[in-house]
mmCIF file of C-alpha atoms in Angstrom:
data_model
loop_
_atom_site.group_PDB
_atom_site.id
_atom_site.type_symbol
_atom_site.label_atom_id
_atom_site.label_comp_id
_atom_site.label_asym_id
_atom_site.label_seq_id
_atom_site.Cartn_x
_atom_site.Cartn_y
_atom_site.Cartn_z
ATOM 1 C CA UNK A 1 90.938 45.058 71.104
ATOM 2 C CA UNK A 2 93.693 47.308 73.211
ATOM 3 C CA UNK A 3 93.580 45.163 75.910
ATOM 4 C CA UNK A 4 94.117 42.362 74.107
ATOM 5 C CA UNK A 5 96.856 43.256 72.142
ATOM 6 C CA UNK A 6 98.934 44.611 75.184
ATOM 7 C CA UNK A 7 98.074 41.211 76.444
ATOM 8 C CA UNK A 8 99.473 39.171 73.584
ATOM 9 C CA UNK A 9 102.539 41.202 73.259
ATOM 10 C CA UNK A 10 103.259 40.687 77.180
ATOM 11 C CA UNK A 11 102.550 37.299 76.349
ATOM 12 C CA UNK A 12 105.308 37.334 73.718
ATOM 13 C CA UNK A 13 107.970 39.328 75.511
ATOM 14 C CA UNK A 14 108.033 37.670 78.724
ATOM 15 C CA UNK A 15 108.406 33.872 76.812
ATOM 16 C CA UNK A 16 110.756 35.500 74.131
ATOM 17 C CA UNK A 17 112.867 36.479 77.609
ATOM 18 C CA UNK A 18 111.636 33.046 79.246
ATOM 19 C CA UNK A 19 113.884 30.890 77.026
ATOM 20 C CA UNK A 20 117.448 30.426 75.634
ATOM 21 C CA UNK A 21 118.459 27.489 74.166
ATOM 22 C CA UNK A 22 116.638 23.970 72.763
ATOM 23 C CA UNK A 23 114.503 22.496 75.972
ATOM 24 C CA UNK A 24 116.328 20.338 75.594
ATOM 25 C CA UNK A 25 105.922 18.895 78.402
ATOM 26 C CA UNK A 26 83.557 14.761 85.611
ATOM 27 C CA UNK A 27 80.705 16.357 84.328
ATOM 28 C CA UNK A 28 79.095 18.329 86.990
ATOM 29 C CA UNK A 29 75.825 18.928 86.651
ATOM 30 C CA UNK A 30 74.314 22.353 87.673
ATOM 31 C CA UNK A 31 71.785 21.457 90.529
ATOM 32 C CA UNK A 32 70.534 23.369 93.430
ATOM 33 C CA UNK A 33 72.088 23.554 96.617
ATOM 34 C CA UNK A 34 72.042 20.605 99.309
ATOM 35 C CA UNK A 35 70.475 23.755 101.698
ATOM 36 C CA UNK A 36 67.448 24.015 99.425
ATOM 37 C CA UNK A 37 64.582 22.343 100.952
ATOM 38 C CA UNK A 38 62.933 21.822 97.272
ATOM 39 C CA UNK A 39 65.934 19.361 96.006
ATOM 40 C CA UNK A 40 65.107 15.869 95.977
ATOM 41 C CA UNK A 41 68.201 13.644 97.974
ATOM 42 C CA UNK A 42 68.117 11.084 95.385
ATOM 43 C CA UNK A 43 69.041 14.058 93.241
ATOM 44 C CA UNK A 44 71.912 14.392 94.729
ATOM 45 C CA UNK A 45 72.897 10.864 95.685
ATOM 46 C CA UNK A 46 73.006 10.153 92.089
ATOM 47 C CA UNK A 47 74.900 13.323 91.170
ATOM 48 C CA UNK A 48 77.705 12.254 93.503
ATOM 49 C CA UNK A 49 77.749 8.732 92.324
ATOM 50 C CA UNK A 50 78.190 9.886 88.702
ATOM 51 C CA UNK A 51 81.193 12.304 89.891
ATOM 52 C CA UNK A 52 82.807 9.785 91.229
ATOM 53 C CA UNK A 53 82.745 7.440 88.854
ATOM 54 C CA UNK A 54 84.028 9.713 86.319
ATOM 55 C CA UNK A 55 86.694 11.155 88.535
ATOM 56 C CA UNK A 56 88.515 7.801 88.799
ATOM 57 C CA UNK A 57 92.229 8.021 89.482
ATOM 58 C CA UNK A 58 94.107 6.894 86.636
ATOM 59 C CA UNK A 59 91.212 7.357 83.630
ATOM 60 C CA UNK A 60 92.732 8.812 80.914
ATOM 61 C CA UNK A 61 91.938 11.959 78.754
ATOM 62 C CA UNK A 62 92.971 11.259 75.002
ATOM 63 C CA UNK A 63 92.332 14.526 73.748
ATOM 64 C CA UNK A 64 94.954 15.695 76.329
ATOM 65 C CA UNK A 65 97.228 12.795 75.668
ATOM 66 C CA UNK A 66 97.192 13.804 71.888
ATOM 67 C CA UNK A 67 97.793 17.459 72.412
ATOM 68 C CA UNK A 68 100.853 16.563 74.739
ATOM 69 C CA UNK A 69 101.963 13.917 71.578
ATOM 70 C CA UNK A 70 101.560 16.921 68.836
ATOM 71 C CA UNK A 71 104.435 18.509 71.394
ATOM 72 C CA UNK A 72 106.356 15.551 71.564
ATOM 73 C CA UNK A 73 106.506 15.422 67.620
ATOM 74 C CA UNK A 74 107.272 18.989 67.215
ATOM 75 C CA UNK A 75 109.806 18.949 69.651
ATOM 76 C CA UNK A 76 111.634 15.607 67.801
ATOM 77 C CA UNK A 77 111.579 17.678 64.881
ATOM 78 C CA UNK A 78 113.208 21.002 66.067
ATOM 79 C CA UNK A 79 115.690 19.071 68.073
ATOM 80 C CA UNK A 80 116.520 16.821 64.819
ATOM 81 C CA UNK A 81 117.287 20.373 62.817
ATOM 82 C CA UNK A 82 119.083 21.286 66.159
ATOM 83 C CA UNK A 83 121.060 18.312 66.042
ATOM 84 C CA UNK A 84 122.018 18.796 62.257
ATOM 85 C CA UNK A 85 123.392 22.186 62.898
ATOM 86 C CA UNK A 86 125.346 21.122 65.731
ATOM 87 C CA UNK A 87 127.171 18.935 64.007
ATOM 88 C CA UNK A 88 127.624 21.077 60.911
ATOM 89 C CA UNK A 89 125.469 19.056 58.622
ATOM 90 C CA UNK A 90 122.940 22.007 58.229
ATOM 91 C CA UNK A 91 123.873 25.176 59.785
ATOM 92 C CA UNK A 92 121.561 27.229 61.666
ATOM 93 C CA UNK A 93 121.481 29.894 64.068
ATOM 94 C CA UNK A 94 118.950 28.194 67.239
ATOM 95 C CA UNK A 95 119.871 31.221 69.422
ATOM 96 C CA UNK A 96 118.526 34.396 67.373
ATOM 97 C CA UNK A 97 116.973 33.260 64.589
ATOM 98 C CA UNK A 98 112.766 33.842 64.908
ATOM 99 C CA UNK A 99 112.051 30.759 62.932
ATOM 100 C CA UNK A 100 113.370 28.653 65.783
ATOM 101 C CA UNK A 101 113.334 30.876 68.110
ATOM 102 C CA UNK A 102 109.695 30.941 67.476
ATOM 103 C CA UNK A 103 109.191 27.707 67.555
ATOM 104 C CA UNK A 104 111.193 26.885 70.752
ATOM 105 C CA UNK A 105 108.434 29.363 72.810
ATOM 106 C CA UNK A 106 105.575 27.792 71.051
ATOM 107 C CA UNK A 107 106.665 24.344 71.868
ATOM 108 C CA UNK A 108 107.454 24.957 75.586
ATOM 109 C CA UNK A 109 104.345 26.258 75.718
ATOM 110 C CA UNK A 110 102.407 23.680 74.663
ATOM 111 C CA UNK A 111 104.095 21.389 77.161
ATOM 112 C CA UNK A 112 103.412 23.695 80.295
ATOM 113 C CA UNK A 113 100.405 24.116 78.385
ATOM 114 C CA UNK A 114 99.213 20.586 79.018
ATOM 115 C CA UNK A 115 101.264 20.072 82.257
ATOM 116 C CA UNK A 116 98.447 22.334 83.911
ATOM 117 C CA UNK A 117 95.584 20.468 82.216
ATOM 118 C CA UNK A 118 97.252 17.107 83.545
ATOM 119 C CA UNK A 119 97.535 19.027 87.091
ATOM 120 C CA UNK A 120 93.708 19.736 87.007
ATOM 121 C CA UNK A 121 92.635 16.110 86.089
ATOM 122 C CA UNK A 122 95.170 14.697 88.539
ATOM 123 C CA UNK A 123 93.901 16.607 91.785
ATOM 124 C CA UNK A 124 89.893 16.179 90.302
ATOM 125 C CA UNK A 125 90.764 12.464 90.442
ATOM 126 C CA UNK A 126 91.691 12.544 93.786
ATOM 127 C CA UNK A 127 95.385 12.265 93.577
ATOM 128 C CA UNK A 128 97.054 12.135 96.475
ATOM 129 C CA UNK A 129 100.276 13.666 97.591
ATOM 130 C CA UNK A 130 102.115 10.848 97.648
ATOM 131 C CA UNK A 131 101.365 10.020 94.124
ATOM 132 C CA UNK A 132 102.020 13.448 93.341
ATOM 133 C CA UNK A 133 105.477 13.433 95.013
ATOM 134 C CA UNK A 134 106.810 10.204 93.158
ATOM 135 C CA UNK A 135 105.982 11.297 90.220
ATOM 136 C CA UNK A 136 107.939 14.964 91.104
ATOM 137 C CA UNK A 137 110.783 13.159 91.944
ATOM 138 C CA UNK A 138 111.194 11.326 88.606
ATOM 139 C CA UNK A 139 110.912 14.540 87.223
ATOM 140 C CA UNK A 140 113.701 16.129 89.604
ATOM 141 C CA UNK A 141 115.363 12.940 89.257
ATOM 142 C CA UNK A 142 115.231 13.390 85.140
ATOM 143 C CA UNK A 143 116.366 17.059 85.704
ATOM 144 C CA UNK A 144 119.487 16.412 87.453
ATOM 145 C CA UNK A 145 120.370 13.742 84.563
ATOM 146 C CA UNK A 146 119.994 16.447 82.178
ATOM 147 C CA UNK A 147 122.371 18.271 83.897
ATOM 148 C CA UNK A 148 125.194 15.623 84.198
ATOM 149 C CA UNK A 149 124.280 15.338 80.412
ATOM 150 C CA UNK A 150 124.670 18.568 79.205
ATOM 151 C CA UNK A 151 128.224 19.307 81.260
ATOM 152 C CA UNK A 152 129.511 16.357 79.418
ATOM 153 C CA UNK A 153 128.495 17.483 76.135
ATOM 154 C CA UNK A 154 128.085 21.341 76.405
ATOM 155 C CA UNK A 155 130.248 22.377 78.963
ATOM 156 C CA UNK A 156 130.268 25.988 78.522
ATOM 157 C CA UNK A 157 126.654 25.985 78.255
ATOM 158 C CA UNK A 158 125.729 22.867 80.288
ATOM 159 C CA UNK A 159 122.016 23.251 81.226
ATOM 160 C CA UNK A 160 121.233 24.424 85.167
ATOM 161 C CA UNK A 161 117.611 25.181 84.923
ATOM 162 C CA UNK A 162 116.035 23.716 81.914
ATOM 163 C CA UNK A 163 112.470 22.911 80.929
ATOM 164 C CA UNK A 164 112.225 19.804 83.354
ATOM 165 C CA UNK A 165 114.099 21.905 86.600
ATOM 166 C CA UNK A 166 111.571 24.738 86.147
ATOM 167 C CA UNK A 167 108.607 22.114 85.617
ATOM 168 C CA UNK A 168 109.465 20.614 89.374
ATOM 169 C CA UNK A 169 109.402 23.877 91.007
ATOM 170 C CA UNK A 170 106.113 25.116 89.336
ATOM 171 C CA UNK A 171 104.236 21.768 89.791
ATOM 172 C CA UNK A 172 105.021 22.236 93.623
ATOM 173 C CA UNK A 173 103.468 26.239 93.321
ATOM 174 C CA UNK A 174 100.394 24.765 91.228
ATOM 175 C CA UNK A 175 99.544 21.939 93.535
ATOM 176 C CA UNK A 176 99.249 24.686 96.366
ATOM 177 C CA UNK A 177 97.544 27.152 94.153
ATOM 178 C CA UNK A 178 95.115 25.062 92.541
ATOM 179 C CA UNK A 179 92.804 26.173 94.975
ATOM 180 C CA UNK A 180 92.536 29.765 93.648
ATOM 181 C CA UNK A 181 89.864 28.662 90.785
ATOM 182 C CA UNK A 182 89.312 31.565 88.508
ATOM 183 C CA UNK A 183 91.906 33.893 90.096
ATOM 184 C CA UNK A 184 94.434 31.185 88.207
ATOM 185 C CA UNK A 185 93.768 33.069 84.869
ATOM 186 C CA UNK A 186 94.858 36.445 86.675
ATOM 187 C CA UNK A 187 97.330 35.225 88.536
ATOM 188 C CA UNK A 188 98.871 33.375 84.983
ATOM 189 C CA UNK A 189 99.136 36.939 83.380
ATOM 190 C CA UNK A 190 101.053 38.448 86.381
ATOM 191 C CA UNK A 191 103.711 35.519 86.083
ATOM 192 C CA UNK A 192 103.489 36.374 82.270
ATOM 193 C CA UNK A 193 103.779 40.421 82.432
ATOM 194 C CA UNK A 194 106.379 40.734 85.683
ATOM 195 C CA UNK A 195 109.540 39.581 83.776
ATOM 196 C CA UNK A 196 109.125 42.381 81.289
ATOM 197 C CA UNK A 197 108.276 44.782 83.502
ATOM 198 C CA UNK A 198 111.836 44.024 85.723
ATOM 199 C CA UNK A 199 113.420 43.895 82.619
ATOM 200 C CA UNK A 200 112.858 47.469 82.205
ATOM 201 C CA UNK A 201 112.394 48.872 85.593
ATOM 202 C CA UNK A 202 114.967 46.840 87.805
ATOM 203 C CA UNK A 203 117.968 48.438 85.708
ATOM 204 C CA UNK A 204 116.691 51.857 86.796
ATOM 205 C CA UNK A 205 115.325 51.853 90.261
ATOM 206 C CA UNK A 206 117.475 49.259 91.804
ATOM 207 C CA UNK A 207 120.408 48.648 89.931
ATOM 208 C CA UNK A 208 122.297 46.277 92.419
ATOM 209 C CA UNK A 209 119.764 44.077 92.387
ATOM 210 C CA UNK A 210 119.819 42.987 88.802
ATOM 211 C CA UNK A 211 123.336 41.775 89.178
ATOM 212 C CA UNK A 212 121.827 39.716 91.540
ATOM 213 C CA UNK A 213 118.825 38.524 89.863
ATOM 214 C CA UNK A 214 121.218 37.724 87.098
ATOM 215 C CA UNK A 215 123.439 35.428 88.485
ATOM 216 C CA UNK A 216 122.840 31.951 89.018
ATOM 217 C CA UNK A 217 121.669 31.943 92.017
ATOM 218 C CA UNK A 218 118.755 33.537 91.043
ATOM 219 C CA UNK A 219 118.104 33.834 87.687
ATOM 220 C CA UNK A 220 116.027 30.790 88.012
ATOM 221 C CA UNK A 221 113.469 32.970 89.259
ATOM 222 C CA UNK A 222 113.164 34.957 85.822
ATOM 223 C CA UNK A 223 113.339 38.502 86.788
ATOM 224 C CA UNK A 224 116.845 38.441 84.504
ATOM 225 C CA UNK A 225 117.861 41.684 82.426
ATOM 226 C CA UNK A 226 120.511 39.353 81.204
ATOM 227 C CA UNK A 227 119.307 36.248 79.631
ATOM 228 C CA UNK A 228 121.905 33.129 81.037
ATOM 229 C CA UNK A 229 124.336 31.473 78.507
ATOM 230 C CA UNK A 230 122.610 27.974 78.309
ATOM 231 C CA UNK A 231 121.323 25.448 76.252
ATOM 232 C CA UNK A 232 118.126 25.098 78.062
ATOM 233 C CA UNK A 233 116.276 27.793 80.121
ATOM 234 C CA UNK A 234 113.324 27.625 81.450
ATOM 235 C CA UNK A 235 112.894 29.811 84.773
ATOM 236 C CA UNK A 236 109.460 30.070 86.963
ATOM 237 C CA UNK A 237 108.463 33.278 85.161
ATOM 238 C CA UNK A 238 106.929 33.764 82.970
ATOM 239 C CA UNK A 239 106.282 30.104 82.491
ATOM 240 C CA UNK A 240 104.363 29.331 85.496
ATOM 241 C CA UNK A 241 101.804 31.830 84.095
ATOM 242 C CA UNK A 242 101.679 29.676 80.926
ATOM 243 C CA UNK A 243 101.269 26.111 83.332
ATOM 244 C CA UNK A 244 98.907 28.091 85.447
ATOM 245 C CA UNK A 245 96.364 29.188 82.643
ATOM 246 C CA UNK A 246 96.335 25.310 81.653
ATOM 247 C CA UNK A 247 95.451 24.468 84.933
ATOM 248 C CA UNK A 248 92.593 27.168 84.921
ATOM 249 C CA UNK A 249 91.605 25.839 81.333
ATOM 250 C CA UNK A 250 91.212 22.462 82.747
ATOM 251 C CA UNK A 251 89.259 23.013 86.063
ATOM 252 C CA UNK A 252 87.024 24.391 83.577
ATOM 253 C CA UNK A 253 86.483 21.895 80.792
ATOM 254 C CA UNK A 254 86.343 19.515 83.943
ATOM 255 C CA UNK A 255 83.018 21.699 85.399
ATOM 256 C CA UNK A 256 81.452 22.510 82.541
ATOM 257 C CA UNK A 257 82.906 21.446 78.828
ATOM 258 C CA UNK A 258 84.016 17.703 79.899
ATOM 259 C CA UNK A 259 82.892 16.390 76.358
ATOM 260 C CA UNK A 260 85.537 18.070 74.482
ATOM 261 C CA UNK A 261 88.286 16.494 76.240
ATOM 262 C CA UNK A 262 86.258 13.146 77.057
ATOM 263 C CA UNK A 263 85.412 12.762 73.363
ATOM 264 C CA UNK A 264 86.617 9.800 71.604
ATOM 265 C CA UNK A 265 89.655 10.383 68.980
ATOM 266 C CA UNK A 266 89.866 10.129 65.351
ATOM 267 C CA UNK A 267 91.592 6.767 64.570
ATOM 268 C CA UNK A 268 94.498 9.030 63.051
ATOM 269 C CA UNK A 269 94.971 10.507 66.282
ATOM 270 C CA UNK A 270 95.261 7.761 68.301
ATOM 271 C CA UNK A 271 99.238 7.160 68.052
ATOM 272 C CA UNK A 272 99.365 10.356 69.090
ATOM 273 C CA UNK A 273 97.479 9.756 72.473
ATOM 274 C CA UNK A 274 99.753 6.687 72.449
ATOM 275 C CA UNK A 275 102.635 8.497 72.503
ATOM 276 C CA UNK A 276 101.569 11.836 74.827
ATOM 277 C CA UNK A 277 101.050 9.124 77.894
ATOM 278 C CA UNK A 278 104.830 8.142 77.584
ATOM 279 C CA UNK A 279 106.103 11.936 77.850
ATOM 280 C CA UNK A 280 108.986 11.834 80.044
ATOM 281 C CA UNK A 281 110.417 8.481 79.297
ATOM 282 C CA UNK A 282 110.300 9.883 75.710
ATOM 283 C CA UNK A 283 111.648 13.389 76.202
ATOM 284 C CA UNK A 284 114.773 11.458 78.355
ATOM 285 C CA UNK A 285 115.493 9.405 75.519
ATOM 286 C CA UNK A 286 114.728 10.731 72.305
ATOM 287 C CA UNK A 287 117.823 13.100 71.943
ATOM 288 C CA UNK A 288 120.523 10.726 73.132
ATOM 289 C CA UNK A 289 118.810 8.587 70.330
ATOM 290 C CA UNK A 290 118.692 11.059 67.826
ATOM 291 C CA UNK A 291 122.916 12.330 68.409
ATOM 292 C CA UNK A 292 124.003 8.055 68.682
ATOM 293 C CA UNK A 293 122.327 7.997 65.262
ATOM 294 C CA UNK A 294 123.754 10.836 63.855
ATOM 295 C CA UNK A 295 127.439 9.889 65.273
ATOM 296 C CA UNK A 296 126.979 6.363 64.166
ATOM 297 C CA UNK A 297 126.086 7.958 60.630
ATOM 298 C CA UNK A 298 129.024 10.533 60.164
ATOM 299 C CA UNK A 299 131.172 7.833 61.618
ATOM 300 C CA UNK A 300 130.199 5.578 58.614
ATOM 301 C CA UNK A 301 130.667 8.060 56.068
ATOM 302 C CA UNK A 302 133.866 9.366 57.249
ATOM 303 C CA UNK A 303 134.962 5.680 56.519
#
C-alpha cells in the first residue's frame, strides 16, 4: 500500500511539473516451443497463419479509437471554458487553479496514454519505418504550425514545446525502445519520478546547471526547477513515462487480453471511435474553430 502511494504521488508531481498551459493525443496462443520434438508442425503453421491475419496493417482497434475520442471530447470542452476566459466571457484562472489544472494532466494523459497503445498495434502490424516516418512528420509538421499560431496570438507566451513537439520526440524514443517488453513499465516510472527528484536535488548539488536546464534550450528535456512561461508544455519527462506505460499496456493486451480491445462497441460508442481515428486533423482544427466562432459571436453582439 506504501509503495503504491509513493508511486501515485510521483505520478502526480512529475505531470503537475510536466505541464503549463492548455495543450493546446493478435491473439497469441500459448503453445510449446518450435524446439520441442512433441509439437505437431501443423500446430504451428496454423498458429502463424492466424497471427498474421490478425496483425494486418491498417485493422483498426475501436476500443482504442473510442478511448482516444473520450480525449478528444474532453479536450473540446476544457479548451471551450479556456476560450471563454480568454476572452473575458467567463473568467478563470487555467494556470493555478486544480480544477483545470487537474484536468489539463488528466487529459494529456489520456492522449500519451493511447499514443503508446497506437505505437504497440502499429509495430505488431508490421509497420514499417517509412510509414512510421510520414506519419512523424505530419506531426512535426502540425507542431511547427502550432508554433507560428501561438506567436501570432500569444506572443509572450507563444508555445515552443507543446503537446504535439514533445509527442514527435517521444514517438522516435518509443519506436527504438519498444523492444524492451516488460522493462517498459520500469522504465515509464523512471521518466515519471526523475523530474521531481531534479526538482529538488539539482538546486542543491549542482546549482549552475539548473539555469541551464531551465532555459530554452533545454527545458524541453523536463528536468526544469522553473516551469517555462507558455501556453502549452509538454517536455519528454515525465510524459514519455506516461506514452511508455501505454505502449507496455498494449504489447500486453496484444499477447494475452486481445478481446478487450478487439471487442465490438456499444452502438453509443461508435461516434466516438469515429471521431478518435481523425485525431490530429481534429486537434489542428478544432480551436481555430472554436475562437472564429466566438469572434464572429462577440463581433455580432457588439453590433
Amino acid at each position: 500500500m506504501g509503495f503504491c502511494t509513493l508511486v501515485q504521488g510521483m505520478y502526480c508531481q512529475s505531470l503537475r511539473w510536466g505541464v503549463l498551459g492548455t495543450m493546446a493525443p493478435f491473439a497469441v496462443e500459448r503453445i510449446t516451443s518450435p524446439s520441442n520434438p512433441m509439437v505437431n508442425p501443423s500446430v504451428l503453421l496454423a498458429s502463424s497463419v492466424q497471427g498474421a491475419a490478425t496483425a494486418s496493417p491498417g485493422q483498426r482497434y475501436a476500443a482504442v479509437d473510442a478511448l482516444r475520442g473520450v480525449a478528444m471530447v474532453w479536450m473540446t470542452v476544457f479548451h471551450f471554458c479556456f476560450d471563454l476566459s480568454h476572452f473575458g466571457l467567463w473568467p478563470q484562472n487555467f494556470r493555478a487553479d486544480p480544477f483545470w489544472t487537474t484536468q489539463r494532466t488528466l487529459i494529456v494523459s489520456l492522449f500519451l496514454f493511447c499514443a503508446g497503445l497506437g505505437q504497440a498495434i502499429a509495430l505488431h502490424q508490421g509497420q514499417g519505418w517509412l510509414r512510421f516516418g510520414r506519419r512523424w512528420l505530419q506531426i512535426a509538421g502540425c507542431a511547427l504550425l502550432v508554433t507560428a499560431g501561438s506567436l501570432v496570438m500569444f506572443p509572450g507566451s507563444y508555445i515552443h514545446f507543446g503537446v504535439l513537439h514533445g509527442m514527435a520526440i517521444m514517438l522516435l524514443i518509443a519506436r527504438v525502445t519498444s523492444g524492451w517488453g516488460r522493462w517498459l513499465w520500469l522504465a515509464g516510472l523512471v521518466a515519471l519520478a526523475l523530474p521531481p527528484l531534479f526538482q529538488q536535488a539539482l538546486p542543491v548539488a549542482w546549482p549552475e546547471a539548473a539555469s541551464v536546464f531551465n532555459s530554452r534550450a533545454l527545458n524541453w528535456v523536463g528536468l526544469i526547477t522553473r516551469k517555462p512561461f507558455t501556453e502549452d508544455y509538454v517536455p519528454v519527462l515525465p510524459w514519455l513515462g506516461v506514452l511508455w506505460w501505454g505502449m507496455a499496456s498494449g504489447q500486453w493486451l496484444l499477447s494475452a487480453r486481445q478481446r478487450v480491445i478487439r471487442s465490438p462497441l456499444p452502438a453509443g460508442l461508435v461516434p466516438l471511435a469515429t471521431l478518435g481515428r481523425w485525431s490530429l486533423s481534429y486537434y489542428m482544427l478544432h480551436q481555430p474553430v472554436m475562437i472564429g466562432l466566438l469572434m464572429a459571436w462577440i463581433w455580432l453582439g457588439s453590433r
